[in-house]
């Protein structure tokens, strides 16, 4: 946690629901990944996914809306 996976703030459960609250990816701003972002940012997303997979983490629902890019790229 901390480099590509944000720190967990809390986990909240309900009937058939599990929500995980995580810290924001950057202190000033962030954007969702998009199909029209620069190739360098796309590559950073692919590299980040490869690194978390190498640590044994399986996301299970990789979508652009789940990839947040901080103000520091």
PDB file of N, CA, C and O in Angstrom:
ATOM      1  N   UNK A   1       0.832  -1.184   0.000  1.00  0.00           N
ATOM      2  CA  UNK A   1       0.000   0.000   0.000  1.00  0.00           C
ATOM      3  C   UNK A   1       0.869   1.236   0.000  1.00  0.00           C
ATOM      4  O   UNK A   1       1.928   1.246   0.590  1.00  0.00           O
ATOM      5  N   UNK A   2       0.380   2.267  -0.647  1.00  0.00           N
ATOM      6  CA  UNK A   2       1.070   3.537  -0.633  1.00  0.00           C
ATOM      7  C   UNK A   2       1.659   3.955  -1.962  1.00  0.00           C
ATOM      8  O   UNK A   2       1.653   5.125  -2.282  1.00  0.00           O
ATOM      9  N   UNK A   3       2.173   3.001  -2.760  1.00  0.00           N
ATOM     10  CA  UNK A   3       2.747   3.379  -4.046  1.00  0.00           C
ATOM     11  C   UNK A   3       1.690   3.322  -5.152  1.00  0.00           C
ATOM     12  O   UNK A   3       1.413   4.323  -5.792  1.00  0.00           O
ATOM     13  N   UNK A   4       1.103   2.160  -5.376  1.00  0.00           N
ATOM     14  CA  UNK A   4       0.067   2.015  -6.399  1.00  0.00           C
ATOM     15  C   UNK A   4      -1.297   1.720  -5.804  1.00  0.00           C
ATOM     16  O   UNK A   4      -2.314   1.911  -6.451  1.00  0.00           O
ATOM     17  N   UNK A   5      -1.317   1.238  -4.604  1.00  0.00           N
ATOM     18  CA  UNK A   5      -2.567   0.931  -3.915  1.00  0.00           C
ATOM     19  C   UNK A   5      -2.670   1.881  -2.726  1.00  0.00           C
ATOM     20  O   UNK A   5      -1.802   1.872  -1.849  1.00  0.00           O
ATOM     21  N   UNK A   6      -3.703   2.729  -2.682  1.00  0.00           N
ATOM     22  CA  UNK A   6      -3.822   3.685  -1.578  1.00  0.00           C
ATOM     23  C   UNK A   6      -3.996   2.994  -0.225  1.00  0.00           C
ATOM     24  O   UNK A   6      -4.455   1.858  -0.150  1.00  0.00           O
ATOM     25  N   UNK A   7      -3.627   3.687   0.822  1.00  0.00           N
ATOM     26  CA  UNK A   7      -3.838   3.161   2.166  1.00  0.00           C
ATOM     27  C   UNK A   7      -5.337   3.103   2.462  1.00  0.00           C
ATOM     28  O   UNK A   7      -6.089   3.997   2.075  1.00  0.00           O
ATOM     29  N   UNK A   8      -5.736   2.063   3.145  1.00  0.00           N
ATOM     30  CA  UNK A   8      -7.137   1.878   3.512  1.00  0.00           C
ATOM     31  C   UNK A   8      -7.447   2.736   4.742  1.00  0.00           C
ATOM     32  O   UNK A   8      -6.717   2.707   5.730  1.00  0.00           O
ATOM     33  N   UNK A   9      -8.539   3.499   4.666  1.00  0.00           N
ATOM     34  CA  UNK A   9      -8.989   4.311   5.796  1.00  0.00           C
ATOM     35  C   UNK A   9      -9.957   3.507   6.651  1.00  0.00           C
ATOM     36  O   UNK A   9      -9.924   3.556   7.868  1.00  0.00           O
ATOM     37  N   UNK A  10     -10.829   2.757   5.990  1.00  0.00           N
ATOM     38  CA  UNK A  10     -11.797   1.964   6.730  1.00  0.00           C
ATOM     39  C   UNK A  10     -12.544   1.011   5.808  1.00  0.00           C
ATOM     40  O   UNK A  10     -12.572   1.190   4.597  1.00  0.00           O
ATOM     41  N   UNK A  11     -13.143   0.000   6.405  1.00  0.00           N
ATOM     42  CA  UNK A  11     -13.958  -0.968   5.676  1.00  0.00           C
ATOM     43  C   UNK A  11     -15.341  -0.953   6.305  1.00  0.00           C
ATOM     44  O   UNK A  11     -15.482  -1.035   7.526  1.00  0.00           O
ATOM     45  N   UNK A  12     -16.352  -0.831   5.465  1.00  0.00           N
ATOM     46  CA  UNK A  12     -17.726  -0.723   5.932  1.00  0.00           C
ATOM     47  C   UNK A  12     -18.555  -1.824   5.273  1.00  0.00           C
ATOM     48  O   UNK A  12     -18.479  -2.012   4.062  1.00  0.00           O
ATOM     49  N   UNK A  13     -19.318  -2.530   6.085  1.00  0.00           N
ATOM     50  CA  UNK A  13     -20.112  -3.636   5.560  1.00  0.00           C
ATOM     51  C   UNK A  13     -21.591  -3.427   5.856  1.00  0.00           C
ATOM     52  O   UNK A  13     -21.970  -2.702   6.773  1.00  0.00           O
ATOM     53  N   UNK A  14     -22.380  -4.078   5.046  1.00  0.00           N
ATOM     54  CA  UNK A  14     -23.830  -4.080   5.223  1.00  0.00           C
ATOM     55  C   UNK A  14     -24.349  -5.367   4.614  1.00  0.00           C
ATOM     56  O   UNK A  14     -23.570  -6.205   4.178  1.00  0.00           O
ATOM     57  N   UNK A  15     -25.644  -5.521   4.558  1.00  0.00           N
ATOM     58  CA  UNK A  15     -26.203  -6.732   3.947  1.00  0.00           C
ATOM     59  C   UNK A  15     -25.752  -6.858   2.484  1.00  0.00           C
ATOM     60  O   UNK A  15     -26.089  -6.011   1.660  1.00  0.00           O
ATOM     61  N   UNK A  16     -24.946  -7.852   2.201  1.00  0.00           N
ATOM     62  CA  UNK A  16     -24.441  -8.137   0.853  1.00  0.00           C
ATOM     63  C   UNK A  16     -23.625  -6.992   0.256  1.00  0.00           C
ATOM     64  O   UNK A  16     -23.551  -6.839  -0.955  1.00  0.00           O
ATOM     65  N   UNK A  17     -23.003  -6.154   1.113  1.00  0.00           N
ATOM     66  CA  UNK A  17     -22.231  -5.004   0.638  1.00  0.00           C
ATOM     67  C   UNK A  17     -20.910  -4.931   1.401  1.00  0.00           C
ATOM     68  O   UNK A  17     -20.866  -5.134   2.613  1.00  0.00           O
ATOM     69  N   UNK A  18     -19.849  -4.616   0.677  1.00  0.00           N
ATOM     70  CA  UNK A  18     -18.547  -4.366   1.280  1.00  0.00           C
ATOM     71  C   UNK A  18     -17.966  -3.133   0.605  1.00  0.00           C
ATOM     72  O   UNK A  18     -17.782  -3.114  -0.614  1.00  0.00           O
ATOM     73  N   UNK A  19     -17.733  -2.083   1.360  1.00  0.00           N
ATOM     74  CA  UNK A  19     -17.149  -0.856   0.835  1.00  0.00           C
ATOM     75  C   UNK A  19     -15.819  -0.613   1.519  1.00  0.00           C
ATOM     76  O   UNK A  19     -15.704  -0.748   2.743  1.00  0.00           O
ATOM     77  N   UNK A  20     -14.818  -0.240   0.734  1.00  0.00           N
ATOM     78  CA  UNK A  20     -13.493   0.056   1.261  1.00  0.00           C
ATOM     79  C   UNK A  20     -13.202   1.525   0.986  1.00  0.00           C
ATOM     80  O   UNK A  20     -13.203   1.967  -0.170  1.00  0.00           O
ATOM     81  N   UNK A  21     -12.968   2.303   2.027  1.00  0.00           N
ATOM     82  CA  UNK A  21     -12.606   3.716   1.886  1.00  0.00           C
ATOM     83  C   UNK A  21     -11.084   3.816   1.866  1.00  0.00           C
ATOM     84  O   UNK A  21     -10.410   3.271   2.734  1.00  0.00           O
ATOM     85  N   UNK A  22     -10.565   4.489   0.835  1.00  0.00           N
ATOM     86  CA  UNK A  22      -9.115   4.617   0.679  1.00  0.00           C
ATOM     87  C   UNK A  22      -8.726   6.085   0.627  1.00  0.00           C
ATOM     88  O   UNK A  22      -9.534   6.939   0.256  1.00  0.00           O
ATOM     89  N   UNK A  23      -7.478   6.364   0.986  1.00  0.00           N
ATOM     90  CA  UNK A  23      -7.002   7.734   0.943  1.00  0.00           C
ATOM     91  C   UNK A  23      -6.961   8.235  -0.504  1.00  0.00           C
ATOM     92  O   UNK A  23      -6.809   7.444  -1.441  1.00  0.00           O
ATOM     93  N   UNK A  24      -7.117   9.540  -0.704  1.00  0.00           N
ATOM     94  CA  UNK A  24      -7.025  10.093  -2.059  1.00  0.00           C
ATOM     95  C   UNK A  24      -5.629   9.851  -2.645  1.00  0.00           C
ATOM     96  O   UNK A  24      -4.637   9.815  -1.906  1.00  0.00           O
ATOM     97  N   UNK A  25      -5.529   9.703  -3.968  1.00  0.00           N
ATOM     98  CA  UNK A  25      -4.229   9.415  -4.580  1.00  0.00           C
ATOM     99  C   UNK A  25      -3.266  10.596  -4.620  1.00  0.00           C
ATOM    100  O   UNK A  25      -2.089  10.421  -4.888  1.00  0.00           O
ATOM    101  N   UNK A  26      -3.754  11.799  -4.366  1.00  0.00           N
ATOM    102  CA  UNK A  26      -2.880  12.970  -4.363  1.00  0.00           C
ATOM    103  C   UNK A  26      -3.529  14.041  -3.497  1.00  0.00           C
ATOM    104  O   UNK A  26      -4.757  14.118  -3.413  1.00  0.00           O
ATOM    105  N   UNK A  27      -2.724  14.874  -2.878  1.00  0.00           N
ATOM    106  CA  UNK A  27      -3.266  15.862  -1.941  1.00  0.00           C
ATOM    107  C   UNK A  27      -4.004  17.017  -2.617  1.00  0.00           C
ATOM    108  O   UNK A  27      -4.878  17.623  -2.010  1.00  0.00           O
ATOM    109  N   UNK A  28      -3.687  17.341  -3.881  1.00  0.00           N
ATOM    110  CA  UNK A  28      -4.346  18.488  -4.495  1.00  0.00           C
ATOM    111  C   UNK A  28      -5.371  18.106  -5.567  1.00  0.00           C
ATOM    112  O   UNK A  28      -6.437  18.692  -5.616  1.00  0.00           O
ATOM    113  N   UNK A  29      -5.055  17.146  -6.443  1.00  0.00           N
ATOM    114  CA  UNK A  29      -6.044  16.741  -7.442  1.00  0.00           C
ATOM    115  C   UNK A  29      -5.670  15.405  -8.062  1.00  0.00           C
ATOM    116  O   UNK A  29      -4.537  14.952  -7.979  1.00  0.00           O
ATOM    117  N   UNK A  30      -6.668  14.795  -8.696  1.00  0.00           N
ATOM    118  CA  UNK A  30      -6.464  13.552  -9.436  1.00  0.00           C
ATOM    119  C   UNK A  30      -7.548  13.439 -10.494  1.00  0.00           C
ATOM    120  O   UNK A  30      -8.560  14.132 -10.439  1.00  0.00           O
ATOM    121  N   UNK A  31      -7.268  12.572 -11.474  1.00  0.00           N
ATOM    122  CA  UNK A  31      -8.224  12.329 -12.554  1.00  0.00           C
ATOM    123  C   UNK A  31      -8.396  10.832 -12.739  1.00  0.00           C
ATOM    124  O   UNK A  31      -7.539  10.051 -12.336  1.00  0.00           O
ATOM    125  N   UNK A  32      -9.514  10.449 -13.345  1.00  0.00           N
ATOM    126  CA  UNK A  32      -9.696   9.056 -13.733  1.00  0.00           C
ATOM    127  C   UNK A  32      -8.925   8.820 -15.021  1.00  0.00           C
ATOM    128  O   UNK A  32      -8.816   9.710 -15.867  1.00  0.00           O
ATOM    129  N   UNK A  33      -8.415   7.608 -15.186  1.00  0.00           N
ATOM    130  CA  UNK A  33      -7.774   7.238 -16.442  1.00  0.00           C
ATOM    131  C   UNK A  33      -8.801   7.334 -17.559  1.00  0.00           C
ATOM    132  O   UNK A  33     -10.000   7.166 -17.336  1.00  0.00           O
ATOM    133  N   UNK A  34      -8.328   7.602 -18.774  1.00  0.00           N
ATOM    134  CA  UNK A  34      -9.240   7.721 -19.906  1.00  0.00           C
ATOM    135  C   UNK A  34      -8.551   7.218 -21.172  1.00  0.00           C
ATOM    136  O   UNK A  34      -7.323   7.102 -21.226  1.00  0.00           O
ATOM    137  N   UNK A  35      -9.346   6.925 -22.169  1.00  0.00           N
ATOM    138  CA  UNK A  35      -8.791   6.417 -23.424  1.00  0.00           C
ATOM    139  C   UNK A  35      -7.969   7.455 -24.161  1.00  0.00           C
ATOM    140  O   UNK A  35      -7.107   7.107 -24.963  1.00  0.00           O
ATOM    141  N   UNK A  36      -8.194   8.746 -23.879  1.00  0.00           N
ATOM    142  CA  UNK A  36      -7.467   9.788 -24.594  1.00  0.00           C
ATOM    143  C   UNK A  36      -6.299  10.387 -23.801  1.00  0.00           C
ATOM    144  O   UNK A  36      -5.743  11.400 -24.193  1.00  0.00           O
ATOM    145  N   UNK A  37      -5.899   9.747 -22.714  1.00  0.00           N
ATOM    146  CA  UNK A  37      -4.757  10.266 -21.965  1.00  0.00           C
ATOM    147  C   UNK A  37      -3.463   9.927 -22.716  1.00  0.00           C
ATOM    148  O   UNK A  37      -3.446   9.032 -23.557  1.00  0.00           O
ATOM    149  N   UNK A  38      -2.378  10.635 -22.426  1.00  0.00           N
ATOM    150  CA  UNK A  38      -1.117  10.400 -23.126  1.00  0.00           C
ATOM    151  C   UNK A  38      -0.620   8.962 -22.958  1.00  0.00           C
ATOM    152  O   UNK A  38      -0.862   8.312 -21.937  1.00  0.00           O
ATOM    153  N   UNK A  39       0.095   8.498 -23.966  1.00  0.00           N
ATOM    154  CA  UNK A  39       0.629   7.137 -23.957  1.00  0.00           C
ATOM    155  C   UNK A  39       1.494   6.877 -22.725  1.00  0.00           C
ATOM    156  O   UNK A  39       1.473   5.783 -22.160  1.00  0.00           O
ATOM    157  N   UNK A  40       2.244   7.893 -22.273  1.00  0.00           N
ATOM    158  CA  UNK A  40       3.111   7.704 -21.105  1.00  0.00           C
ATOM    159  C   UNK A  40       2.289   7.385 -19.857  1.00  0.00           C
ATOM    160  O   UNK A  40       2.695   6.547 -19.037  1.00  0.00           O
ATOM    161  N   UNK A  41       1.127   8.015 -19.696  1.00  0.00           N
ATOM    162  CA  UNK A  41       0.271   7.715 -18.540  1.00  0.00           C
ATOM    163  C   UNK A  41      -0.366   6.337 -18.682  1.00  0.00           C
ATOM    164  O   UNK A  41      -0.509   5.606 -17.694  1.00  0.00           O
ATOM    165  N   UNK A  42      -0.730   5.959 -19.906  1.00  0.00           N
ATOM    166  CA  UNK A  42      -1.272   4.620 -20.137  1.00  0.00           C
ATOM    167  C   UNK A  42      -0.246   3.570 -19.740  1.00  0.00           C
ATOM    168  O   UNK A  42      -0.568   2.583 -19.075  1.00  0.00           O
ATOM    169  N   UNK A  43       1.010   3.791 -20.122  1.00  0.00           N
ATOM    170  CA  UNK A  43       2.070   2.845 -19.779  1.00  0.00           C
ATOM    171  C   UNK A  43       2.275   2.772 -18.272  1.00  0.00           C
ATOM    172  O   UNK A  43       2.500   1.697 -17.715  1.00  0.00           O
ATOM    173  N   UNK A  44       2.180   3.904 -17.593  1.00  0.00           N
ATOM    174  CA  UNK A  44       2.318   3.898 -16.129  1.00  0.00           C
ATOM    175  C   UNK A  44       1.198   3.087 -15.488  1.00  0.00           C
ATOM    176  O   UNK A  44       1.431   2.393 -14.491  1.00  0.00           O
ATOM    177  N   UNK A  45      -0.005   3.155 -16.033  1.00  0.00           N
ATOM    178  CA  UNK A  45      -1.121   2.348 -15.511  1.00  0.00           C
ATOM    179  C   UNK A  45      -0.850   0.864 -15.706  1.00  0.00           C
ATOM    180  O   UNK A  45      -1.050   0.056 -14.791  1.00  0.00           O
ATOM    181  N   UNK A  46      -0.380   0.495 -16.890  1.00  0.00           N
ATOM    182  CA  UNK A  46      -0.056  -0.910 -17.168  1.00  0.00           C
ATOM    183  C   UNK A  46       1.055  -1.385 -16.234  1.00  0.00           C
ATOM    184  O   UNK A  46       0.976  -2.476 -15.653  1.00  0.00           O
ATOM    185  N   UNK A  47       2.086  -0.559 -16.042  1.00  0.00           N
ATOM    186  CA  UNK A  47       3.187  -0.910 -15.141  1.00  0.00           C
ATOM    187  C   UNK A  47       2.704  -1.077 -13.702  1.00  0.00           C
ATOM    188  O   UNK A  47       3.143  -1.987 -12.989  1.00  0.00           O
ATOM    189  N   UNK A  48       1.791  -0.203 -13.263  1.00  0.00           N
ATOM    190  CA  UNK A  48       1.265  -0.291 -11.896  1.00  0.00           C
ATOM    191  C   UNK A  48       0.485  -1.587 -11.701  1.00  0.00           C
ATOM    192  O   UNK A  48       0.645  -2.273 -10.685  1.00  0.00           O
ATOM    193  N   UNK A  49      -0.344  -1.951 -12.675  1.00  0.00           N
ATOM    194  CA  UNK A  49      -1.107  -3.196 -12.577  1.00  0.00           C
ATOM    195  C   UNK A  49      -0.158  -4.399 -12.553  1.00  0.00           C
ATOM    196  O   UNK A  49      -0.336  -5.323 -11.759  1.00  0.00           O
ATOM    197  N   UNK A  50       0.866  -4.366 -13.394  1.00  0.00           N
ATOM    198  CA  UNK A  50       1.843  -5.464 -13.400  1.00  0.00           C
ATOM    199  C   UNK A  50       2.541  -5.585 -12.044  1.00  0.00           C
ATOM    200  O   UNK A  50       2.761  -6.696 -11.550  1.00  0.00           O
ATOM    201  N   UNK A  51       2.866  -4.455 -11.436  1.00  0.00           N
ATOM    202  CA  UNK A  51       3.553  -4.508 -10.134  1.00  0.00           C
ATOM    203  C   UNK A  51       2.646  -5.039  -9.027  1.00  0.00           C
ATOM    204  O   UNK A  51       3.074  -5.853  -8.213  1.00  0.00           O
ATOM    205  N   UNK A  52       1.378  -4.606  -8.987  1.00  0.00           N
ATOM    206  CA  UNK A  52       0.516  -5.142  -7.925  1.00  0.00           C
ATOM    207  C   UNK A  52       0.228  -6.621  -8.166  1.00  0.00           C
ATOM    208  O   UNK A  52       0.119  -7.381  -7.214  1.00  0.00           O
ATOM    209  N   UNK A  53       0.165  -7.050  -9.426  1.00  0.00           N
ATOM    210  CA  UNK A  53       0.003  -8.483  -9.712  1.00  0.00           C
ATOM    211  C   UNK A  53       1.225  -9.261  -9.242  1.00  0.00           C
ATOM    212  O   UNK A  53       1.093 -10.370  -8.720  1.00  0.00           O
ATOM    213  N   UNK A  54       2.419  -8.687  -9.415  1.00  0.00           N
ATOM    214  CA  UNK A  54       3.640  -9.382  -8.978  1.00  0.00           C
ATOM    215  C   UNK A  54       3.693  -9.541  -7.457  1.00  0.00           C
ATOM    216  O   UNK A  54       4.404 -10.400  -6.945  1.00  0.00           O
ATOM    217  N   UNK A  55       2.902  -8.729  -6.740  1.00  0.00           N
ATOM    218  CA  UNK A  55       2.822  -8.834  -5.273  1.00  0.00           C
ATOM    219  C   UNK A  55       1.705  -9.779  -4.833  1.00  0.00           C
ATOM    220  O   UNK A  55       1.435  -9.921  -3.645  1.00  0.00           O
ATOM    221  N   UNK A  56       1.030 -10.394  -5.808  1.00  0.00           N
ATOM    222  CA  UNK A  56      -0.030 -11.339  -5.472  1.00  0.00           C
ATOM    223  C   UNK A  56      -1.402 -10.715  -5.334  1.00  0.00           C
ATOM    224  O   UNK A  56      -2.327 -11.360  -4.863  1.00  0.00           O
ATOM    225  N   UNK A  57      -1.548  -9.453  -5.739  1.00  0.00           N
ATOM    226  CA  UNK A  57      -2.844  -8.780  -5.643  1.00  0.00           C
ATOM    227  C   UNK A  57      -3.595  -8.966  -6.956  1.00  0.00           C
ATOM    228  O   UNK A  57      -3.054  -8.702  -8.028  1.00  0.00           O
ATOM    229  N   UNK A  58      -4.836  -9.411  -6.863  1.00  0.00           N
ATOM    230  CA  UNK A  58      -5.698  -9.559  -8.025  1.00  0.00           C
ATOM    231  C   UNK A  58      -6.879  -8.630  -7.843  1.00  0.00           C
ATOM    232  O   UNK A  58      -7.648  -8.792  -6.902  1.00  0.00           O
ATOM    233  N   UNK A  59      -7.018  -7.646  -8.719  1.00  0.00           N
ATOM    234  CA  UNK A  59      -8.072  -6.639  -8.575  1.00  0.00           C
ATOM    235  C   UNK A  59      -9.443  -7.215  -8.867  1.00  0.00           C
ATOM    236  O   UNK A  59     -10.379  -7.023  -8.108  1.00  0.00           O
ATOM    237  N   UNK A  60      -9.589  -7.890  -9.981  1.00  0.00           N
ATOM    238  CA  UNK A  60     -10.857  -8.518 -10.306  1.00  0.00           C
ATOM    239  C   UNK A  60     -11.835  -7.647 -11.075  1.00  0.00           C
ATOM    240  O   UNK A  60     -12.834  -8.136 -11.580  1.00  0.00           O
ATOM    241  N   UNK A  61     -11.579  -6.350 -11.178  1.00  0.00           N
ATOM    242  CA  UNK A  61     -12.500  -5.467 -11.902  1.00  0.00           C
ATOM    243  C   UNK A  61     -11.739  -4.249 -12.427  1.00  0.00           C
ATOM    244  O   UNK A  61     -12.040  -3.116 -12.090  1.00  0.00           O
ATOM    245  N   UNK A  62     -10.745  -4.511 -13.269  1.00  0.00           N
ATOM    246  CA  UNK A  62      -9.921  -3.419 -13.789  1.00  0.00           C
ATOM    247  C   UNK A  62     -10.703  -2.674 -14.864  1.00  0.00           C
ATOM    248  O   UNK A  62     -11.084  -3.227 -15.888  1.00  0.00           O
ATOM    249  N   UNK A  63     -10.975  -1.411 -14.585  1.00  0.00           N
ATOM    250  CA  UNK A  63     -11.648  -0.511 -15.512  1.00  0.00           C
ATOM    251  C   UNK A  63     -10.992   0.857 -15.391  1.00  0.00           C
ATOM    252  O   UNK A  63     -10.358   1.162 -14.376  1.00  0.00           O
ATOM    253  N   UNK A  64     -11.164   1.676 -16.405  1.00  0.00           N
ATOM    254  CA  UNK A  64     -10.569   3.013 -16.369  1.00  0.00           C
ATOM    255  C   UNK A  64     -11.031   3.796 -15.146  1.00  0.00           C
ATOM    256  O   UNK A  64     -10.244   4.512 -14.520  1.00  0.00           O
ATOM    257  N   UNK A  65     -12.291   3.666 -14.769  1.00  0.00           N
ATOM    258  CA  UNK A  65     -12.816   4.422 -13.626  1.00  0.00           C
ATOM    259  C   UNK A  65     -12.192   3.989 -12.297  1.00  0.00           C
ATOM    260  O   UNK A  65     -12.308   4.688 -11.306  1.00  0.00           O
ATOM    261  N   UNK A  66     -11.527   2.847 -12.277  1.00  0.00           N
ATOM    262  CA  UNK A  66     -10.853   2.377 -11.066  1.00  0.00           C
ATOM    263  C   UNK A  66      -9.385   2.774 -11.022  1.00  0.00           C
ATOM    264  O   UNK A  66      -8.683   2.427 -10.073  1.00  0.00           O
ATOM    265  N   UNK A  67      -8.913   3.455 -12.058  1.00  0.00           N
ATOM    266  CA  UNK A  67      -7.512   3.904 -12.108  1.00  0.00           C
ATOM    267  C   UNK A  67      -7.501   5.417 -11.941  1.00  0.00           C
ATOM    268  O   UNK A  67      -7.992   6.151 -12.796  1.00  0.00           O
ATOM    269  N   UNK A  68      -6.948   5.867 -10.827  1.00  0.00           N
ATOM    270  CA  UNK A  68      -6.870   7.297 -10.562  1.00  0.00           C
ATOM    271  C   UNK A  68      -5.436   7.749 -10.688  1.00  0.00           C
ATOM    272  O   UNK A  68      -4.525   7.106 -10.180  1.00  0.00           O
ATOM    273  N   UNK A  69      -5.243   8.863 -11.373  1.00  0.00           N
ATOM    274  CA  UNK A  69      -3.903   9.394 -11.626  1.00  0.00           C
ATOM    275  C   UNK A  69      -3.773  10.694 -10.856  1.00  0.00           C
ATOM    276  O   UNK A  69      -4.545  11.641 -11.066  1.00  0.00           O
ATOM    277  N   UNK A  70      -2.814  10.717  -9.944  1.00  0.00           N
ATOM    278  CA  UNK A  70      -2.609  11.892  -9.103  1.00  0.00           C
ATOM    279  C   UNK A  70      -1.934  13.032  -9.837  1.00  0.00           C
ATOM    280  O   UNK A  70      -1.400  12.867 -10.933  1.00  0.00           O
ATOM    281  N   UNK A  71      -1.949  14.191  -9.218  1.00  0.00           N
ATOM    282  CA  UNK A  71      -1.340  15.380  -9.786  1.00  0.00           C
ATOM    283  C   UNK A  71       0.145  15.229 -10.064  1.00  0.00           C
ATOM    284  O   UNK A  71       0.719  15.966 -10.863  1.00  0.00           O
ATOM    285  N   UNK A  72       0.780  14.251  -9.437  1.00  0.00           N
ATOM    286  CA  UNK A  72       2.205  13.982  -9.673  1.00  0.00           C
ATOM    287  C   UNK A  72       2.418  12.861 -10.686  1.00  0.00           C
ATOM    288  O   UNK A  72       3.509  12.348 -10.824  1.00  0.00           O
ATOM    289  N   UNK A  73       1.344  12.497 -11.403  1.00  0.00           N
ATOM    290  CA  UNK A  73       1.344  11.435 -12.429  1.00  0.00           C
ATOM    291  C   UNK A  73       1.643  10.093 -11.805  1.00  0.00           C
ATOM    292  O   UNK A  73       2.023   9.168 -12.430  1.00  0.00           O
TER     293      UNK A  73
END
